[in-house]
Coordinates of C-alpha atoms in Angstrom, one line a residue:
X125 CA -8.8 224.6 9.9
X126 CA -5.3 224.4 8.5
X127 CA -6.3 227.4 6.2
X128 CA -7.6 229.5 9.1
X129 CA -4.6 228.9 11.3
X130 CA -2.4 229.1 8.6
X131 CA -3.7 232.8 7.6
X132 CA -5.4 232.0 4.5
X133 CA -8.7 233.7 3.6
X134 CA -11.6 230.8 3.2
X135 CA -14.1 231.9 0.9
X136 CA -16.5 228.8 1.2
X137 CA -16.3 225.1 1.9
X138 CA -18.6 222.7 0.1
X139 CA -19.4 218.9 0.3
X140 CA -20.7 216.8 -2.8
X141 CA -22.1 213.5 -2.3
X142 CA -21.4 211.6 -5.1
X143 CA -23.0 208.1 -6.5
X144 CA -21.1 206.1 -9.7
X145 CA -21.3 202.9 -11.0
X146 CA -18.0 201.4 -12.0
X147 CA -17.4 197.8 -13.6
X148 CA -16.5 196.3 -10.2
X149 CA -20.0 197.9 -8.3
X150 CA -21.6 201.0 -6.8
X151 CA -19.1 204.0 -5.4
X152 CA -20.5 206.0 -2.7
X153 CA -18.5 208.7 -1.3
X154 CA -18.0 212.7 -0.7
X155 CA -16.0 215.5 -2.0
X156 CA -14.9 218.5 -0.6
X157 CA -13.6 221.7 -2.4
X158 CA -12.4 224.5 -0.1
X159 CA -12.2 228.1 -2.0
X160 CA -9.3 230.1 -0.6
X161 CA -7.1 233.7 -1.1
X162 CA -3.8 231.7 -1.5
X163 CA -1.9 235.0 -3.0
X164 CA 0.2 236.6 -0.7
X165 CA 0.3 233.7 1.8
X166 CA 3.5 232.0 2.6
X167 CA 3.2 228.8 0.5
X168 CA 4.6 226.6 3.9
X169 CA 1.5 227.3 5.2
X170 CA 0.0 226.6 1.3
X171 CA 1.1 223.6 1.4
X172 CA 0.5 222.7 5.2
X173 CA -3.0 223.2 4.3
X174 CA -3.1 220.4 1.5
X175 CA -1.6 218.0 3.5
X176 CA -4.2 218.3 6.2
X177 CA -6.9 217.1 4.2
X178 CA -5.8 214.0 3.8
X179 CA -4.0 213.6 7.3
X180 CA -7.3 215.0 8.8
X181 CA -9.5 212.3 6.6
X182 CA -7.0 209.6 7.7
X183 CA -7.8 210.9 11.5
X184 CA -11.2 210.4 11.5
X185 CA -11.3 207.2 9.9
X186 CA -9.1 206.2 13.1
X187 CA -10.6 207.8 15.6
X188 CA -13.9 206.2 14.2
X189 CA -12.4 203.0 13.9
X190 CA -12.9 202.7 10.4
X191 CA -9.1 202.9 9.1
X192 CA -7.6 200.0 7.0
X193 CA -4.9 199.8 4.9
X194 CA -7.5 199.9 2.2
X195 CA -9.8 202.9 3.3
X196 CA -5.7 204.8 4.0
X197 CA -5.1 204.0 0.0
X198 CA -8.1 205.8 -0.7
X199 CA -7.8 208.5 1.3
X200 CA -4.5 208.7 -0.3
X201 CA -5.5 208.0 -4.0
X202 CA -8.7 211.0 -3.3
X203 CA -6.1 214.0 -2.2
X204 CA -4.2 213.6 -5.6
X205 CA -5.7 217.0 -6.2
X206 CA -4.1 218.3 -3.5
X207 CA -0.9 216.7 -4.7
X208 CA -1.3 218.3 -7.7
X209 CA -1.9 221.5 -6.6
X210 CA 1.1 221.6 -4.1
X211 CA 3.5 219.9 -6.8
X212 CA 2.6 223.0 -8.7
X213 CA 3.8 225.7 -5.7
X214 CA 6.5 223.5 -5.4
X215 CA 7.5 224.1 -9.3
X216 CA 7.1 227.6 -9.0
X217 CA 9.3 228.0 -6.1
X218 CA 12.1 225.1 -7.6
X219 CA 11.8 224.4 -11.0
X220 CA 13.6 221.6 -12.6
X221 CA 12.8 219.3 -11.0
X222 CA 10.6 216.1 -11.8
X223 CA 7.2 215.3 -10.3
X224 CA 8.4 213.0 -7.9
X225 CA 11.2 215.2 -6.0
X226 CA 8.2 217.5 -5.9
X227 CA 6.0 214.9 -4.1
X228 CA 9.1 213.8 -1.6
X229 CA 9.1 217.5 -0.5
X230 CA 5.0 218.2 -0.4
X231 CA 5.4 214.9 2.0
X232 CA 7.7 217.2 4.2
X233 CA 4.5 219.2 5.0
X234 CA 3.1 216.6 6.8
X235 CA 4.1 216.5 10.4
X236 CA 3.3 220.2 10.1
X237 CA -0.2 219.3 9.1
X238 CA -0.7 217.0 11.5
X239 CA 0.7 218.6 14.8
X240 CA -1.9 221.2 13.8
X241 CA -4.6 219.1 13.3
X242 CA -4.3 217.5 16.7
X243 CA -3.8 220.5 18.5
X244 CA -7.3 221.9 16.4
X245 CA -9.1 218.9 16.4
X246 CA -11.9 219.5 17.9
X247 CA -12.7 222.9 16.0
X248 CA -11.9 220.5 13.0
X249 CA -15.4 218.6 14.2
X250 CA -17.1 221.6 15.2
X251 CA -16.7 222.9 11.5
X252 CA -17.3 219.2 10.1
X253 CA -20.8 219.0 11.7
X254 CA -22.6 221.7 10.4
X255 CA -20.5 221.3 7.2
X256 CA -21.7 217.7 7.1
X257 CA -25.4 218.3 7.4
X258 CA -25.4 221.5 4.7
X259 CA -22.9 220.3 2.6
X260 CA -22.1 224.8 2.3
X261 CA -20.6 227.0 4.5
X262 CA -18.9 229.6 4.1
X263 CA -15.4 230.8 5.1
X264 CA -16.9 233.6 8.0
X265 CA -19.7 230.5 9.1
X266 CA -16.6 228.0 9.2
X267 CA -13.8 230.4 11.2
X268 CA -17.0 231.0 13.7
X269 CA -17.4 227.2 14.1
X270 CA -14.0 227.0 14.8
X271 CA -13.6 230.3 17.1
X272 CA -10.6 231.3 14.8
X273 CA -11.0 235.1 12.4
X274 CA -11.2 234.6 9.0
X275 CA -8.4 236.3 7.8
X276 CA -8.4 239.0 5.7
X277 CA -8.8 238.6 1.6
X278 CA -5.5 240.8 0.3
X279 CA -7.1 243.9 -1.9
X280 CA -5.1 242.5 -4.7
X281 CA -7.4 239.5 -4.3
X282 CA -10.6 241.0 -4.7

Protein backbone atom coordinates (compact mmCIF):
# COMPACT_ATOMS: atom_id res chain seq x y z
CA UNK A 1 0.00 0.00 0.00
CA UNK A 2 2.75 2.25 1.08
CA UNK A 3 4.44 1.55 -2.39
CA UNK A 4 1.28 2.41 -4.39
CA UNK A 5 0.55 5.67 -2.42
CA UNK A 6 3.97 6.48 -2.30
CA UNK A 7 4.34 6.26 -6.38
CA UNK A 8 6.37 3.31 -6.67
CA UNK A 9 5.70 0.76 -9.43
CA UNK A 10 4.83 -2.87 -7.70
CA UNK A 11 5.85 -5.51 -9.92
CA UNK A 12 4.48 -8.49 -7.75
CA UNK A 13 3.88 -9.35 -4.14
CA UNK A 14 4.47 -12.88 -2.92
CA UNK A 15 3.92 -14.83 0.35
CA UNK A 16 6.10 -17.96 1.45
CA UNK A 17 5.06 -20.18 4.12
CA UNK A 18 7.84 -21.34 5.75
CA UNK A 19 8.42 -24.59 8.26
CA UNK A 20 12.05 -24.99 10.26
CA UNK A 21 13.09 -26.83 13.01
CA UNK A 22 15.47 -25.01 15.31
CA UNK A 23 17.09 -26.43 18.65
CA UNK A 24 14.50 -24.83 20.86
CA UNK A 25 11.24 -26.38 18.50
CA UNK A 26 9.22 -26.06 15.33
CA UNK A 27 9.08 -22.34 13.51
CA UNK A 28 6.09 -21.66 11.65
CA UNK A 29 5.68 -18.44 9.99
CA UNK A 30 5.37 -16.34 6.51
CA UNK A 31 7.44 -14.14 4.39
CA UNK A 32 6.74 -11.57 2.14
CA UNK A 33 8.91 -10.09 -0.74
CA UNK A 34 7.41 -7.16 -2.63
CA UNK A 35 9.21 -6.47 -6.21
CA UNK A 36 9.29 -2.76 -6.86
CA UNK A 37 10.66 0.18 -9.56
CA UNK A 38 12.48 2.13 -6.73
CA UNK A 39 14.65 4.21 -9.39
CA UNK A 40 13.57 7.56 -9.83
CA UNK A 41 11.31 7.61 -6.71
CA UNK A 42 11.96 10.05 -4.01
CA UNK A 43 13.75 7.75 -1.41
CA UNK A 44 11.22 9.50 1.63
CA UNK A 45 8.69 7.69 0.11
CA UNK A 46 11.58 4.56 -0.32
CA UNK A 47 11.89 4.50 2.85
CA UNK A 48 8.26 5.17 4.06
CA UNK A 49 7.57 2.09 2.36
CA UNK A 50 9.93 -0.13 4.51
CA UNK A 51 8.82 1.06 7.59
CA UNK A 52 5.22 0.03 6.82
CA UNK A 53 5.84 -3.43 6.73
CA UNK A 54 6.66 -3.75 9.97
CA UNK A 55 4.23 -1.01 11.43
CA UNK A 56 1.51 -2.70 9.28
CA UNK A 57 2.49 -6.39 10.76
CA UNK A 58 2.63 -4.75 14.19
CA UNK A 59 -1.20 -3.37 13.29
CA UNK A 60 -2.67 -6.44 12.70
CA UNK A 61 -1.26 -8.36 15.41
CA UNK A 62 -3.23 -5.57 17.52
CA UNK A 63 -6.12 -5.23 15.90
CA UNK A 64 -6.26 -9.12 16.11
CA UNK A 65 -5.40 -9.09 19.53
CA UNK A 66 -2.47 -11.15 19.16
CA UNK A 67 0.37 -8.36 20.02
CA UNK A 68 2.82 -9.00 22.87
CA UNK A 69 5.96 -7.68 23.60
CA UNK A 70 7.21 -10.96 22.25
CA UNK A 71 5.26 -11.26 18.89
CA UNK A 72 6.44 -6.96 18.59
CA UNK A 73 10.31 -8.33 18.89
CA UNK A 74 9.59 -10.50 16.19
CA UNK A 75 7.96 -8.44 14.05
CA UNK A 76 10.85 -6.23 14.74
CA UNK A 77 13.72 -8.89 14.46
CA UNK A 78 11.77 -10.19 10.69
CA UNK A 79 11.89 -6.49 9.00
CA UNK A 80 15.84 -6.44 9.49
CA UNK A 81 15.70 -6.70 5.70
CA UNK A 82 14.05 -3.83 5.39
CA UNK A 83 16.47 -2.14 7.80
CA UNK A 84 19.05 -3.21 5.73
CA UNK A 85 17.74 -2.10 2.67
CA UNK A 86 16.87 1.52 3.96
CA UNK A 87 20.26 1.76 5.94
CA UNK A 88 21.63 1.45 2.42
CA UNK A 89 19.47 4.55 0.74
CA UNK A 90 20.37 6.16 3.77
CA UNK A 91 24.35 5.62 2.90
CA UNK A 92 23.97 6.71 -0.41
CA UNK A 93 22.32 9.88 0.34
CA UNK A 94 24.80 10.60 3.77
CA UNK A 95 27.75 8.67 3.77
CA UNK A 96 29.96 8.49 6.71
CA UNK A 97 28.16 7.65 8.86
CA UNK A 98 27.88 4.35 11.01
CA UNK A 99 25.01 1.85 10.89
CA UNK A 100 23.36 3.03 13.78
CA UNK A 101 22.91 6.86 12.95
CA UNK A 102 21.50 5.29 9.86
CA UNK A 103 18.92 3.19 11.81
CA UNK A 104 18.01 6.37 14.21
CA UNK A 105 17.08 8.19 10.87
CA UNK A 106 15.18 5.02 8.96
CA UNK A 107 13.11 5.21 12.47
CA UNK A 108 12.19 8.87 11.43
CA UNK A 109 10.08 7.22 8.60
CA UNK A 110 7.86 5.86 10.87
CA UNK A 111 5.08 8.11 11.82
CA UNK A 112 4.98 8.68 8.10
CA UNK A 113 4.38 5.01 7.66
CA UNK A 114 1.99 4.70 9.90
CA UNK A 115 -0.44 7.79 9.42
CA UNK A 116 -0.53 6.16 5.98
CA UNK A 117 -1.31 2.96 6.99
CA UNK A 118 -4.28 4.01 9.11
CA UNK A 119 -5.66 6.25 6.75
CA UNK A 120 -5.24 2.96 3.94
CA UNK A 121 -6.05 0.39 6.17
CA UNK A 122 -8.62 -1.21 4.92
CA UNK A 123 -7.22 -1.37 1.22
CA UNK A 124 -4.19 -2.82 3.19
CA UNK A 125 -6.86 -5.89 4.02
CA UNK A 126 -8.45 -5.83 0.81
CA UNK A 127 -4.96 -6.58 -0.78
CA UNK A 128 -4.00 -9.00 2.20
CA UNK A 129 -6.87 -11.33 1.55
CA UNK A 130 -6.48 -12.40 -1.74
CA UNK A 131 -2.71 -12.09 -1.19
CA UNK A 132 -3.16 -14.47 1.73
CA UNK A 133 -5.05 -17.23 0.06
CA UNK A 134 -2.62 -17.15 -3.39
CA UNK A 135 0.36 -16.33 -1.67
CA UNK A 136 1.07 -14.17 -5.67
CA UNK A 137 -0.30 -11.26 -6.93
CA UNK A 138 0.80 -9.02 -8.85
CA UNK A 139 1.49 -5.24 -8.68
CA UNK A 140 -1.75 -4.32 -11.30
CA UNK A 141 -4.03 -7.31 -9.22
CA UNK A 142 -2.78 -5.61 -5.87
CA UNK A 143 -3.31 -1.64 -6.87
CA UNK A 144 -7.01 -3.06 -8.10
CA UNK A 145 -7.51 -4.57 -4.68
CA UNK A 146 -6.68 -1.51 -3.20
CA UNK A 147 -8.58 0.96 -5.83
CA UNK A 148 -5.14 2.87 -6.16
CA UNK A 149 -3.17 2.93 -10.14
CA UNK A 150 -0.15 1.21 -10.26
CA UNK A 151 2.09 3.68 -11.12
CA UNK A 152 4.05 3.74 -13.94
CA UNK A 153 7.60 1.65 -14.32
CA UNK A 154 10.23 4.66 -15.47
CA UNK A 155 11.52 3.56 -19.27
CA UNK A 156 14.90 3.60 -17.71
CA UNK A 157 13.51 0.74 -15.57
CA UNK A 158 12.53 -1.59 -18.10
Amino acid sequence: MAALVGGIHVIDVDLTSEEALNPCGPVHGVSGVMQTSPNGVHPECYLTMLAAGELAHQHWLGVSGLLTPARAWAVERGAVDDAGKAIGVLRQHFPGNPDDVYRQRFWQFRPAAGALLAAHWERVLNVAGLLGSRGHLDGDEAAALAGLPNPPELASER
